[in-house]
Amino acid sequence: MNNIWFIAAIWMGLALVGSLISIWTGISVALIEILVGVVAGNIALGFEGGTLQIGIAGGNIDAGQLHHVLQSTEWTNFLAMLGAGVLTFLAGAEIDPHSLRANWRASVLIGVLSFAIPFGVVWFAAQFVFGWSLHQAQIAGIALSTTSVAVVYAVMIEGGLSDTAMGKMILAACFITDLGTVVALGGLFANFNVWLLVFVAVTVFVLWFMPRWTQSIITQLGATRVSEPEVKFIFFVLFFLGGLATTAKSEAVLP
């Protein structure tokens, strides 16, 4: 299927199914949408002799007869990364600096332990119990010890916890956990090059000056402008840093 409108309709229909299941079960829609995506992404359909056949994508199926229900395209991958980046940005904006300073010890402790313990246990089990190679065990440890700030943020917004002190502390701890993932990936598997140095330098520079730039734009232009230049400025910075990150062979959601 090459029609982007049909592809978009399938994706949005699955999101609708996730919303309905979430309402019916009372489970957060972010978690249900992940499960729906996992199921739909591994189903293949096809017709043989006028009979509908259903199989597991990537399993023992005839690729000429069965076809994936979902097809990942460049633009769907971009929208997914954009959504994850925006949600991560919004999660960071929800953290109150005063609350963070007051609870930074607890946030750092929770974040460090929530990454280090699963990382070490899974790495050890994968390498010495299941006999995986060193790099495979390290990847398993990183994959099973990280968290998703975007998912946690969505769950907290839905549950009304984002404005509470506990919610802000958990969000801050999630950022620490993600920072541990970035450090582990960077230290073990990063492709160090000139662009990576440029990306780090520009990111540090932007993080230092971004608050005053944004405040200045909101104060001087954004408060009374229907065109909302402050929103466009934030998207410009996110896209630019995402471009630098991908050029440096990192992830666009990182900045």
PDB file of C-alpha atoms in Angstrom:
ATOM      1  CA  MET A   1       0.000   0.000   0.000  1.00  0.00           C
ATOM      2  CA  ASN A   2       1.587   3.238  -1.187  1.00  0.00           C
ATOM      3  CA  ASN A   3      -1.290   5.653  -0.571  1.00  0.00           C
ATOM      4  CA  ILE A   4      -0.170   7.786   2.362  1.00  0.00           C
ATOM      5  CA  TRP A   5      -3.757   8.668   3.255  1.00  0.00           C
ATOM      6  CA  PHE A   6      -4.698   5.003   3.705  1.00  0.00           C
ATOM      7  CA  ILE A   7      -1.532   4.447   5.729  1.00  0.00           C
ATOM      8  CA  ALA A   8      -2.400   7.462   7.920  1.00  0.00           C
ATOM      9  CA  ALA A   9      -5.963   6.158   8.290  1.00  0.00           C
ATOM     10  CA  ILE A  10      -4.672   2.778   9.518  1.00  0.00           C
ATOM     11  CA  TRP A  11      -2.359   4.416  12.053  1.00  0.00           C
ATOM     12  CA  MET A  12      -5.093   6.740  13.316  1.00  0.00           C
ATOM     13  CA  GLY A  13      -7.606   3.906  13.414  1.00  0.00           C
ATOM     14  CA  LEU A  14      -5.250   1.905  15.618  1.00  0.00           C
ATOM     15  CA  ALA A  15      -4.837   4.965  17.862  1.00  0.00           C
ATOM     16  CA  LEU A  16      -8.644   5.153  18.094  1.00  0.00           C
ATOM     17  CA  VAL A  17      -8.783   1.468  19.037  1.00  0.00           C
ATOM     18  CA  GLY A  18      -6.183   2.138  21.722  1.00  0.00           C
ATOM     19  CA  SER A  19      -8.250   5.007  23.109  1.00  0.00           C
ATOM     20  CA  LEU A  20     -11.418   2.897  23.235  1.00  0.00           C
ATOM     21  CA  ILE A  21      -9.621   0.016  24.972  1.00  0.00           C
ATOM     22  CA  SER A  22      -8.111   2.506  27.439  1.00  0.00           C
ATOM     23  CA  ILE A  23     -11.557   3.893  28.291  1.00  0.00           C
ATOM     24  CA  TRP A  24     -12.959   0.378  28.670  1.00  0.00           C
ATOM     25  CA  THR A  25     -10.127  -0.989  30.823  1.00  0.00           C
ATOM     26  CA  GLY A  26      -9.144   2.153  32.725  1.00  0.00           C
ATOM     27  CA  ILE A  27      -5.477   1.655  31.783  1.00  0.00           C
ATOM     28  CA  SER A  28      -3.431   4.607  30.571  1.00  0.00           C
ATOM     29  CA  VAL A  29      -3.877   5.221  26.858  1.00  0.00           C
ATOM     30  CA  ALA A  30      -0.101   5.557  26.357  1.00  0.00           C
ATOM     31  CA  LEU A  31       0.438   1.969  27.515  1.00  0.00           C
ATOM     32  CA  ILE A  32      -2.516   0.613  25.522  1.00  0.00           C
ATOM     33  CA  GLU A  33      -1.320   2.333  22.344  1.00  0.00           C
ATOM     34  CA  ILE A  34       2.091   0.676  22.742  1.00  0.00           C
ATOM     35  CA  LEU A  35       0.449  -2.750  23.085  1.00  0.00           C
ATOM     36  CA  VAL A  36      -1.835  -2.126  20.101  1.00  0.00           C
ATOM     37  CA  GLY A  37       1.178  -1.059  18.047  1.00  0.00           C
ATOM     38  CA  VAL A  38       3.127  -4.185  19.027  1.00  0.00           C
ATOM     39  CA  VAL A  39       0.233  -6.473  18.056  1.00  0.00           C
ATOM     40  CA  ALA A  40      -0.634  -4.676  14.811  1.00  0.00           C
ATOM     41  CA  GLY A  41       3.008  -4.377  13.804  1.00  0.00           C
ATOM     42  CA  ASN A  42       3.475  -8.139  13.978  1.00  0.00           C
ATOM     43  CA  ILE A  43       0.348  -9.212  12.108  1.00  0.00           C
ATOM     44  CA  ALA A  44       0.305 -10.094   8.408  1.00  0.00           C
ATOM     45  CA  LEU A  45      -2.806 -10.593   6.275  1.00  0.00           C
ATOM     46  CA  GLY A  46      -3.390 -12.108   2.879  1.00  0.00           C
ATOM     47  CA  PHE A  47      -5.800 -14.023   0.635  1.00  0.00           C
ATOM     48  CA  GLU A  48      -5.275 -17.476  -0.809  1.00  0.00           C
ATOM     49  CA  GLY A  49      -8.008 -19.164  -2.777  1.00  0.00           C
ATOM     50  CA  GLY A  50     -10.499 -16.573  -1.597  1.00  0.00           C
ATOM     51  CA  THR A  51      -9.743 -17.314   2.062  1.00  0.00           C
ATOM     52  CA  LEU A  52      -8.430 -14.670   4.451  1.00  0.00           C
ATOM     53  CA  GLN A  53      -5.200 -15.774   6.128  1.00  0.00           C
ATOM     54  CA  ILE A  54      -3.629 -14.256   9.221  1.00  0.00           C
ATOM     55  CA  GLY A  55      -0.048 -14.849  10.260  1.00  0.00           C
ATOM     56  CA  ILE A  56       2.778 -13.471  12.345  1.00  0.00           C
ATOM     57  CA  ALA A  57       4.932 -11.029  10.450  1.00  0.00           C
ATOM     58  CA  GLY A  58       8.478 -12.280  10.165  1.00  0.00           C
ATOM     59  CA  GLY A  59       7.493 -15.821  11.097  1.00  0.00           C
ATOM     60  CA  ASN A  60       7.186 -18.861   8.853  1.00  0.00           C
ATOM     61  CA  ILE A  61       4.930 -17.193   6.309  1.00  0.00           C
ATOM     62  CA  ASP A  62       5.021 -16.840   2.567  1.00  0.00           C
ATOM     63  CA  ALA A  63       5.957 -13.216   1.959  1.00  0.00           C
ATOM     64  CA  GLY A  64       4.266 -13.342  -1.427  1.00  0.00           C
ATOM     65  CA  GLN A  65       0.875 -14.156   0.103  1.00  0.00           C
ATOM     66  CA  LEU A  66       0.841 -12.357   3.435  1.00  0.00           C
ATOM     67  CA  HIS A  67       1.537  -8.658   3.891  1.00  0.00           C
ATOM     68  CA  HIS A  68       2.197  -6.499   6.931  1.00  0.00           C
ATOM     69  CA  VAL A  69      -0.790  -4.618   8.312  1.00  0.00           C
ATOM     70  CA  LEU A  70       1.498  -1.730   9.231  1.00  0.00           C
ATOM     71  CA  GLN A  71       4.232  -0.449   6.982  1.00  0.00           C
ATOM     72  CA  SER A  72       6.794   1.894   8.476  1.00  0.00           C
ATOM     73  CA  THR A  73       7.650   4.788   6.171  1.00  0.00           C
ATOM     74  CA  GLU A  74      10.084   7.657   6.437  1.00  0.00           C
ATOM     75  CA  TRP A  75       7.369  10.150   7.287  1.00  0.00           C
ATOM     76  CA  THR A  76       5.762   7.932   9.951  1.00  0.00           C
ATOM     77  CA  ASN A  77       9.183   7.468  11.541  1.00  0.00           C
ATOM     78  CA  PHE A  78       9.640  11.249  11.487  1.00  0.00           C
ATOM     79  CA  LEU A  79       6.247  11.846  13.103  1.00  0.00           C
ATOM     80  CA  ALA A  80       7.034   9.240  15.773  1.00  0.00           C
ATOM     81  CA  MET A  81      10.372  10.880  16.600  1.00  0.00           C
ATOM     82  CA  LEU A  82       8.735  14.329  16.549  1.00  0.00           C
ATOM     83  CA  GLY A  83       6.022  13.191  18.951  1.00  0.00           C
ATOM     84  CA  ALA A  84       8.547  11.614  21.299  1.00  0.00           C
ATOM     85  CA  GLY A  85      10.701  14.750  21.195  1.00  0.00           C
ATOM     86  CA  VAL A  86       7.814  17.124  21.860  1.00  0.00           C
ATOM     87  CA  LEU A  87       6.480  14.985  24.723  1.00  0.00           C
ATOM     88  CA  THR A  88       9.962  14.822  26.246  1.00  0.00           C
ATOM     89  CA  PHE A  89      10.272  18.605  25.935  1.00  0.00           C
ATOM     90  CA  LEU A  90       6.882  19.121  27.578  1.00  0.00           C
ATOM     91  CA  ALA A  91       7.846  16.714  30.359  1.00  0.00           C
ATOM     92  CA  GLY A  92      10.968  18.751  31.015  1.00  0.00           C
ATOM     93  CA  ALA A  93       8.939  21.951  31.037  1.00  0.00           C
ATOM     94  CA  GLU A  94       6.660  20.459  33.714  1.00  0.00           C
ATOM     95  CA  ILE A  95       9.531  20.110  36.198  1.00  0.00           C
ATOM     96  CA  ASP A  96       9.468  22.937  38.720  1.00  0.00           C
ATOM     97  CA  PRO A  97      13.034  24.211  39.405  1.00  0.00           C
ATOM     98  CA  HIS A  98      12.181  24.955  43.039  1.00  0.00           C
ATOM     99  CA  SER A  99      10.741  21.468  43.552  1.00  0.00           C
ATOM    100  CA  LEU A 100      13.762  19.967  41.774  1.00  0.00           C
ATOM    101  CA  ARG A 101      16.203  21.787  44.064  1.00  0.00           C
ATOM    102  CA  ALA A 102      14.246  20.706  47.110  1.00  0.00           C
ATOM    103  CA  ASN A 103      14.100  17.036  46.072  1.00  0.00           C
ATOM    104  CA  TRP A 104      17.206  16.631  43.935  1.00  0.00           C
ATOM    105  CA  ARG A 105      18.769  14.034  46.242  1.00  0.00           C
ATOM    106  CA  ALA A 106      15.734  11.750  46.087  1.00  0.00           C
ATOM    107  CA  SER A 107      15.364  12.262  42.326  1.00  0.00           C
ATOM    108  CA  VAL A 108      19.025  11.497  41.641  1.00  0.00           C
ATOM    109  CA  LEU A 109      18.986   8.456  43.948  1.00  0.00           C
ATOM    110  CA  ILE A 110      15.837   7.008  42.366  1.00  0.00           C
ATOM    111  CA  GLY A 111      17.095   7.738  38.855  1.00  0.00           C
ATOM    112  CA  VAL A 112      20.559   6.266  39.366  1.00  0.00           C
ATOM    113  CA  LEU A 113      19.322   3.117  41.120  1.00  0.00           C
ATOM    114  CA  SER A 114      16.473   2.576  38.637  1.00  0.00           C
ATOM    115  CA  PHE A 115      19.045   2.498  35.839  1.00  0.00           C
ATOM    116  CA  ALA A 116      22.118   0.936  37.456  1.00  0.00           C
ATOM    117  CA  ILE A 117      20.451  -2.059  39.156  1.00  0.00           C
ATOM    118  CA  PRO A 118      18.489  -3.379  36.123  1.00  0.00           C
ATOM    119  CA  PHE A 119      21.444  -2.622  33.844  1.00  0.00           C
ATOM    120  CA  GLY A 120      23.883  -4.602  35.974  1.00  0.00           C
ATOM    121  CA  VAL A 121      21.511  -7.505  36.669  1.00  0.00           C
ATOM    122  CA  VAL A 122      20.398  -7.932  33.051  1.00  0.00           C
ATOM    123  CA  TRP A 123      23.964  -7.571  31.730  1.00  0.00           C
ATOM    124  CA  PHE A 124      25.201 -10.241  34.163  1.00  0.00           C
ATOM    125  CA  ALA A 125      22.300 -12.603  33.450  1.00  0.00           C
ATOM    126  CA  ALA A 126      22.532 -12.223  29.670  1.00  0.00           C
ATOM    127  CA  GLN A 127      26.289 -12.781  29.552  1.00  0.00           C
ATOM    128  CA  PHE A 128      26.901 -15.361  32.257  1.00  0.00           C
ATOM    129  CA  VAL A 129      23.557 -17.174  32.493  1.00  0.00           C
ATOM    130  CA  PHE A 130      22.322 -17.177  28.897  1.00  0.00           C
ATOM    131  CA  GLY A 131      25.759 -17.098  27.274  1.00  0.00           C
ATOM    132  CA  TRP A 132      25.303 -13.957  25.184  1.00  0.00           C
ATOM    133  CA  SER A 133      28.310 -12.088  23.849  1.00  0.00           C
ATOM    134  CA  LEU A 134      29.609  -9.018  25.678  1.00  0.00           C
ATOM    135  CA  HIS A 135      28.038  -6.411  23.400  1.00  0.00           C
ATOM    136  CA  GLN A 136      24.743  -8.283  23.174  1.00  0.00           C
ATOM    137  CA  ALA A 137      24.551  -8.464  26.968  1.00  0.00           C
ATOM    138  CA  GLN A 138      25.341  -4.768  27.273  1.00  0.00           C
ATOM    139  CA  ILE A 139      22.617  -3.872  24.773  1.00  0.00           C
ATOM    140  CA  ALA A 140      20.138  -6.050  26.683  1.00  0.00           C
ATOM    141  CA  GLY A 141      21.070  -4.336  29.949  1.00  0.00           C
ATOM    142  CA  ILE A 142      20.603  -0.875  28.464  1.00  0.00           C
ATOM    143  CA  ALA A 143      17.342  -1.776  26.726  1.00  0.00           C
ATOM    144  CA  LEU A 144      15.745  -3.220  29.870  1.00  0.00           C
ATOM    145  CA  SER A 145      16.974  -0.543  32.271  1.00  0.00           C
ATOM    146  CA  THR A 146      15.885   2.587  30.472  1.00  0.00           C
ATOM    147  CA  THR A 147      12.548   4.352  30.738  1.00  0.00           C
ATOM    148  CA  SER A 148      10.489   6.609  28.510  1.00  0.00           C
ATOM    149  CA  VAL A 149       9.990  10.138  29.783  1.00  0.00           C
ATOM    150  CA  ALA A 150       7.331  10.647  27.109  1.00  0.00           C
ATOM    151  CA  VAL A 151       5.271   7.663  28.290  1.00  0.00           C
ATOM    152  CA  VAL A 152       5.669   8.548  31.979  1.00  0.00           C
ATOM    153  CA  TYR A 153       4.652  12.132  31.226  1.00  0.00           C
ATOM    154  CA  ALA A 154       1.558  11.001  29.305  1.00  0.00           C
ATOM    155  CA  VAL A 155       0.532   8.672  32.122  1.00  0.00           C
ATOM    156  CA  MET A 156       0.980  11.417  34.713  1.00  0.00           C
ATOM    157  CA  ILE A 157      -0.981  13.953  32.686  1.00  0.00           C
ATOM    158  CA  GLU A 158      -3.807  11.453  32.336  1.00  0.00           C
ATOM    159  CA  GLY A 159      -3.738  10.650  36.048  1.00  0.00           C
ATOM    160  CA  GLY A 160      -3.436  14.280  37.163  1.00  0.00           C
ATOM    161  CA  LEU A 161      -0.077  13.668  38.863  1.00  0.00           C
ATOM    162  CA  SER A 162       2.048  16.052  36.808  1.00  0.00           C
ATOM    163  CA  ASP A 163       1.267  19.020  39.064  1.00  0.00           C
ATOM    164  CA  THR A 164       2.044  17.232  42.317  1.00  0.00           C
ATOM    165  CA  ALA A 165       5.396  17.223  44.116  1.00  0.00           C
ATOM    166  CA  MET A 166       5.605  13.447  43.801  1.00  0.00           C
ATOM    167  CA  GLY A 167       4.917  13.618  40.062  1.00  0.00           C
ATOM    168  CA  LYS A 168       7.615  16.237  39.504  1.00  0.00           C
ATOM    169  CA  MET A 169      10.105  14.171  41.492  1.00  0.00           C
ATOM    170  CA  ILE A 170       9.309  11.055  39.445  1.00  0.00           C
ATOM    171  CA  LEU A 171       9.700  12.997  36.191  1.00  0.00           C
ATOM    172  CA  ALA A 172      13.064  14.313  37.346  1.00  0.00           C
ATOM    173  CA  ALA A 173      14.122  10.772  38.272  1.00  0.00           C
ATOM    174  CA  CYS A 174      13.089   9.593  34.797  1.00  0.00           C
ATOM    175  CA  PHE A 175      15.385  12.193  33.262  1.00  0.00           C
ATOM    176  CA  ILE A 176      18.249  10.885  35.407  1.00  0.00           C
ATOM    177  CA  THR A 177      17.459   7.334  34.257  1.00  0.00           C
ATOM    178  CA  ASP A 178      17.470   8.445  30.620  1.00  0.00           C
ATOM    179  CA  LEU A 179      20.734  10.292  31.220  1.00  0.00           C
ATOM    180  CA  GLY A 180      22.226   7.020  32.460  1.00  0.00           C
ATOM    181  CA  THR A 181      21.073   5.351  29.245  1.00  0.00           C
ATOM    182  CA  VAL A 182      22.678   8.088  27.146  1.00  0.00           C
ATOM    183  CA  VAL A 183      25.950   7.862  29.082  1.00  0.00           C
ATOM    184  CA  ALA A 184      26.010   4.064  28.794  1.00  0.00           C
ATOM    185  CA  LEU A 185      25.255   4.102  25.075  1.00  0.00           C
ATOM    186  CA  GLY A 186      27.764   6.880  24.496  1.00  0.00           C
ATOM    187  CA  GLY A 187      30.503   5.221  26.485  1.00  0.00           C
ATOM    188  CA  LEU A 188      30.000   1.737  25.069  1.00  0.00           C
ATOM    189  CA  PHE A 189      28.768   2.208  21.510  1.00  0.00           C
ATOM    190  CA  ALA A 190      29.049   5.857  20.412  1.00  0.00           C
ATOM    191  CA  ASN A 191      30.603   6.642  17.062  1.00  0.00           C
ATOM    192  CA  PHE A 192      32.873   9.482  18.165  1.00  0.00           C
ATOM    193  CA  ASN A 193      33.440  12.008  15.387  1.00  0.00           C
ATOM    194  CA  VAL A 194      33.672  15.742  14.789  1.00  0.00           C
ATOM    195  CA  TRP A 195      29.905  16.099  14.441  1.00  0.00           C
ATOM    196  CA  LEU A 196      29.395  14.592  17.879  1.00  0.00           C
ATOM    197  CA  LEU A 197      31.626  17.280  19.384  1.00  0.00           C
ATOM    198  CA  VAL A 198      29.734  19.946  17.427  1.00  0.00           C
ATOM    199  CA  PHE A 199      26.429  18.536  18.635  1.00  0.00           C
ATOM    200  CA  VAL A 200      27.523  18.506  22.286  1.00  0.00           C
ATOM    201  CA  ALA A 201      28.962  22.031  22.083  1.00  0.00           C
ATOM    202  CA  VAL A 202      25.885  23.507  20.374  1.00  0.00           C
ATOM    203  CA  THR A 203      23.521  21.708  22.758  1.00  0.00           C
ATOM    204  CA  VAL A 204      25.339  23.053  25.826  1.00  0.00           C
ATOM    205  CA  PHE A 205      25.319  26.550  24.319  1.00  0.00           C
ATOM    206  CA  VAL A 206      21.608  26.402  23.488  1.00  0.00           C
ATOM    207  CA  LEU A 207      20.673  24.965  26.889  1.00  0.00           C
ATOM    208  CA  TRP A 208      22.497  27.825  28.589  1.00  0.00           C
ATOM    209  CA  PHE A 209      20.873  30.615  26.580  1.00  0.00           C
ATOM    210  CA  MET A 210      17.517  29.047  25.672  1.00  0.00           C
ATOM    211  CA  PRO A 211      15.598  30.217  28.784  1.00  0.00           C
ATOM    212  CA  ARG A 212      16.454  33.886  28.338  1.00  0.00           C
ATOM    213  CA  TRP A 213      15.919  33.752  24.565  1.00  0.00           C
ATOM    214  CA  THR A 214      12.499  32.172  24.980  1.00  0.00           C
ATOM    215  CA  GLN A 215      11.526  34.581  27.756  1.00  0.00           C
ATOM    216  CA  SER A 216      12.602  37.527  25.634  1.00  0.00           C
ATOM    217  CA  ILE A 217      10.567  36.361  22.635  1.00  0.00           C
ATOM    218  CA  ILE A 218       7.485  35.733  24.794  1.00  0.00           C
ATOM    219  CA  THR A 219       7.793  39.096  26.522  1.00  0.00           C
ATOM    220  CA  GLN A 220       8.451  41.209  23.424  1.00  0.00           C
ATOM    221  CA  LEU A 221       6.528  39.355  20.729  1.00  0.00           C
ATOM    222  CA  GLY A 222       4.581  36.345  21.890  1.00  0.00           C
ATOM    223  CA  ALA A 223       2.196  37.807  24.421  1.00  0.00           C
ATOM    224  CA  THR A 224       0.002  39.631  21.893  1.00  0.00           C
ATOM    225  CA  ARG A 225       0.795  37.921  18.579  1.00  0.00           C
ATOM    226  CA  VAL A 226      -1.656  35.526  16.982  1.00  0.00           C
ATOM    227  CA  SER A 227       1.222  34.100  14.913  1.00  0.00           C
ATOM    228  CA  GLU A 228       2.793  32.716  18.142  1.00  0.00           C
ATOM    229  CA  PRO A 229       6.475  33.242  17.254  1.00  0.00           C
ATOM    230  CA  GLU A 230       7.581  31.644  20.522  1.00  0.00           C
ATOM    231  CA  VAL A 231       6.067  28.288  19.472  1.00  0.00           C
ATOM    232  CA  LYS A 232       7.791  28.449  16.085  1.00  0.00           C
ATOM    233  CA  PHE A 233      11.068  29.353  17.799  1.00  0.00           C
ATOM    234  CA  ILE A 234      10.880  26.317  20.085  1.00  0.00           C
ATOM    235  CA  PHE A 235      10.116  24.007  17.162  1.00  0.00           C
ATOM    236  CA  PHE A 236      12.973  25.570  15.191  1.00  0.00           C
ATOM    237  CA  VAL A 237      15.431  24.841  18.005  1.00  0.00           C
ATOM    238  CA  LEU A 238      14.118  21.278  18.476  1.00  0.00           C
ATOM    239  CA  PHE A 239      14.356  20.530  14.752  1.00  0.00           C
ATOM    240  CA  PHE A 240      17.819  22.083  14.468  1.00  0.00           C
ATOM    241  CA  LEU A 241      19.199  20.147  17.432  1.00  0.00           C
ATOM    242  CA  GLY A 242      17.509  16.988  16.165  1.00  0.00           C
ATOM    243  CA  GLY A 243      19.257  17.478  12.821  1.00  0.00           C
ATOM    244  CA  LEU A 244      22.614  17.872  14.545  1.00  0.00           C
ATOM    245  CA  ALA A 245      21.941  14.787  16.657  1.00  0.00           C
ATOM    246  CA  THR A 246      21.123  12.584  13.663  1.00  0.00           C
ATOM    247  CA  THR A 247      24.124  13.962  11.753  1.00  0.00           C
ATOM    248  CA  ALA A 248      26.277  12.936  14.724  1.00  0.00           C
ATOM    249  CA  LYS A 249      24.638   9.469  14.532  1.00  0.00           C
ATOM    250  CA  SER A 250      22.772  10.008  17.779  1.00  0.00           C
ATOM    251  CA  GLU A 251      19.017  10.215  18.428  1.00  0.00           C
ATOM    252  CA  ALA A 252      16.925  13.276  17.551  1.00  0.00           C
ATOM    253  CA  VAL A 253      14.940  12.939  20.783  1.00  0.00           C
ATOM    254  CA  LEU A 254      18.083  13.359  22.902  1.00  0.00           C
ATOM    255  CA  PRO A 255      18.277  17.192  22.919  1.00  0.00           C
TER     256      PRO A 255
END
